[in-house]
Structure formats: structure tokens, C-alpha cells
DNA sequence: GTCTATAAACCGATAGAC
DNA sequence: GTCTATCGGTTTATAGAC
């Protein structure tokens, strides 16, 4: 038995684990200049290894992107699981939005993954994990609204969730990512969801 | 003086003007599979000409994309011009939203150009015309809100305009592009803009 | 685990005939 | 205006040494 470990497992042998650093750098570049325009050469260069080393950790470029989405899918699954256990949907929904935005801006990469998707929406069609993610989004829409929604009610719940992603969808604004802005977004989301027009 | 015309001018010599057909096909493909993933070979194939013919009508791929954005910029300039002439801002703003969505879904390519941008947001950074378009968007935000906005008010006007683009931002939904849905979006946009929280 | 070297494919773009 | 043919560059991905 050797000390060699599968690169897919967690638990870095040394800090700055290469696999995680590749993910970090790739995420940065995917946000900055787009998934398609980011080459593996560019990622490898910034990490400080060669292109071939990337292929040791990820079989293909798509698998590197998938590994990022998997984290986000797991986070959403946990949240959806919680929501489905709540007995009172009317009390669940506002708390759902609070937990959603809290999870987005807590520790971890979720906030940047959301921005990655906001800047590369076609990834949701392109990758298998993207289609899985879209399935989770649809289930969240279902949770946010009651049965048999009117067109307005349908749009309203979509809009409420979108509120919390304004900064991911818009091109860089001066005031992005400030706590006050996040609070304002949550307030707007709650108001949007709860208005009965 | 010959009959040869500059391809940039309007007035087709024959119906199905090749330049316009290239734009149509390119727009379709840019929406379906993304700007970066759409090759000139693919566009030429679907139009029924060779790649080289494309270069007669557009000096480069970017110029083809720019030509699409130019139409949208002109449409927005007209709308912004109207808004700046209105004496009463409080009466202008709801009407602005109505004209904005009417222009989007009237004759012309504007609706599909908006979807092109929703699916390829990085184009706004990439192309010179994209940055011009962003400038128009900023000016519309300024028109929609009064001076010295609170964080909530800032987000609110952004959200109102975003309402009218929900179908451009979301992955294909079953009920996209129906008049009832557009009416619901306009109602929501007006409500979002006018609520004073 | 990381390297050097290279394969194979595709891209945007150009030259020049017609 | 459209064609054939091709150039030069970049990309993803692989083979094999260490």
C-alpha cells in the first residue's frame, strides 16, 4: 500500500492542493472571459503547471467545469431537502429565500459559481451537470409557488429568485457584492414573492 | 457609374438579400449554441454559400455580430430620445416601460437580439458595440429612477427592466413568448417600479 | 504527478480566379 | 459576389519519459 491517493478524493497532501487550485483558477477565468474563450493552456499557465498536468486531474475540459457545478448541485439539493420537510409552505417560502441567499454568500465557492453561470448561461444547456442544475432550479420554482399558478404568479416567483442573482446577471457594477446591497435584494425578493396582485 | 452597390446599404436587389439572410442565420445560431461555438463555416453552410462569401459582406466575425447590435442600439437611442423630451418624469416612466416592451416585440429583430444577448452576456464586454449598448442600458436605469437613489431604489429600477427580459434570460420555458406572459411581465414591471418601500 | 513533444482537428482569415 | 484553395495559428487531447 502506497501513499498515492486518487486525485478525486479530498484531503490535500499539502496546502494549495493542485486540483483545488485548478478549480479556483478555472472559475476565475471562466467568469472573466467566458468558458469557451478560456483555454486549458491559459489555466495551466496561471496555476503554474503544464497543460498535460490538467489532464491528470480532469479527463477533459468539460469535466473540470462539471466538477464546479457538482458543488452547487449538492448545495441546492440540501436546501430543497430542507424545504420539502417543512410542514407549512407559507412560512417556509420566506425562510427559503433567506437560506438561499445566505448559502450563496457563506463560505465556499457558491457565489462565484453562480456568477460563472450568470456569465455563461449556455453552460446550462451544454453540460450534463448543467441540465441537472436546471432541474433543481425548476424544483425550486415549484416550491416557491402554490399549485395552479396564474401567469403573473409564475413570473413572480421566478422574479423573486432572480432578485438574489441580480449581481450575477449584470455586468460589473460599482456597488456589487456589498452587504447592504444583498440586504436590499433580499427585501425586494420577499416583497416580490409575497405581494398578491 | 455601375449598378454595383455597397453591401452595407439597404434595398435588396432581389428578395432574400444574402446579407440579411446571413444576419438571420447567424442570429439563430448565436442564440442556439452561443456566439463562440458558432463557426463561420456553420453559418455559411446553413445560408447555402461558402465561408469566403461571408467575408465579402462582413470583414470579420465580430463585424457580423456588431451589425446585429447596431440595430438594437438605434432602437434604444430612439426610445431614450423620446424619454428625455418628456416634461413629467413620473408620467414618463410607466409609459417608458410600455414602449420598451412594445418595441421589443414589434416588427424587426429586436426580440431575438435581446435573447442573443441574454444567452451571450459576455458579448457586452467583448465587442465595442456591446460596450455602447451597455452605456444605453445605464442611461435607461438613470431615466427610470430619480436622483440620489437608495440601494433598494437602485435595485428596484434594475429589476423592473429585467422583468421585461425574463424570457431572454431564462433557459427555454414551455410558455415563452406568449402575449399573456408579456402582459404579466409588464404588470409586474410597473408594480415593481412604482412600489415605494 | 508532472513533464516534453506531438498528433489531429478546427478556426478565422486571405489570395486570386471567374 | 461567389467560388476553390490554402495559410497560419490555436485548440483539445494523447503518448511516453521521468
CSV table of N, CA, C and O in Angstrom, one decimal, chain B residues 31 36 38 43 90 144 157 159 162 179:
chain,number,residue,atom,x,y,z
B,31,UNK,N,-27.9,32.3,-30.8
B,31,UNK,CA,-28.9,32.0,-29.7
B,31,UNK,C,-28.8,30.5,-29.4
B,31,UNK,O,-28.7,30.2,-28.2
B,36,UNK,N,-19.6,32.1,-29.4
B,36,UNK,CA,-18.2,31.5,-29.6
B,36,UNK,C,-18.2,30.1,-30.2
B,36,UNK,O,-17.3,29.8,-30.9
B,38,UNK,N,-20.3,29.1,-32.4
B,38,UNK,CA,-20.8,29.1,-33.8
B,38,UNK,C,-19.7,29.5,-34.7
B,38,UNK,O,-19.1,30.6,-34.6
B,43,UNK,N,-22.3,28.9,-40.3
B,43,UNK,CA,-23.3,29.9,-40.8
B,43,UNK,C,-23.4,29.8,-42.3
B,43,UNK,O,-24.5,29.7,-42.9
B,90,UNK,N,-42.5,61.4,-13.8
B,90,UNK,CA,-43.3,60.4,-13.1
B,90,UNK,C,-44.4,59.8,-14.0
B,90,UNK,O,-44.8,58.7,-13.9
B,144,UNK,N,-35.0,55.8,-15.3
B,144,UNK,CA,-36.1,55.1,-14.6
B,144,UNK,C,-36.1,55.5,-13.1
B,144,UNK,O,-37.2,55.4,-12.5
B,157,UNK,N,-35.3,49.6,-9.9
B,157,UNK,CA,-35.4,50.0,-11.3
B,157,UNK,C,-34.7,49.0,-12.2
B,157,UNK,O,-35.2,48.8,-13.3
B,159,UNK,N,-34.5,45.9,-11.5
B,159,UNK,CA,-35.5,44.7,-11.5
B,159,UNK,C,-36.6,44.9,-12.5
B,159,UNK,O,-37.1,44.0,-13.2
B,162,UNK,N,-35.5,44.4,-15.9
B,162,UNK,CA,-35.2,42.9,-16.1
B,162,UNK,C,-36.5,42.1,-16.2
B,162,UNK,O,-36.5,41.1,-16.9
B,179,UNK,N,-48.4,36.3,-25.6
B,179,UNK,CA,-48.9,37.6,-25.2
B,179,UNK,C,-49.3,37.7,-23.8
B,179,UNK,O,-49.0,38.7,-23.1
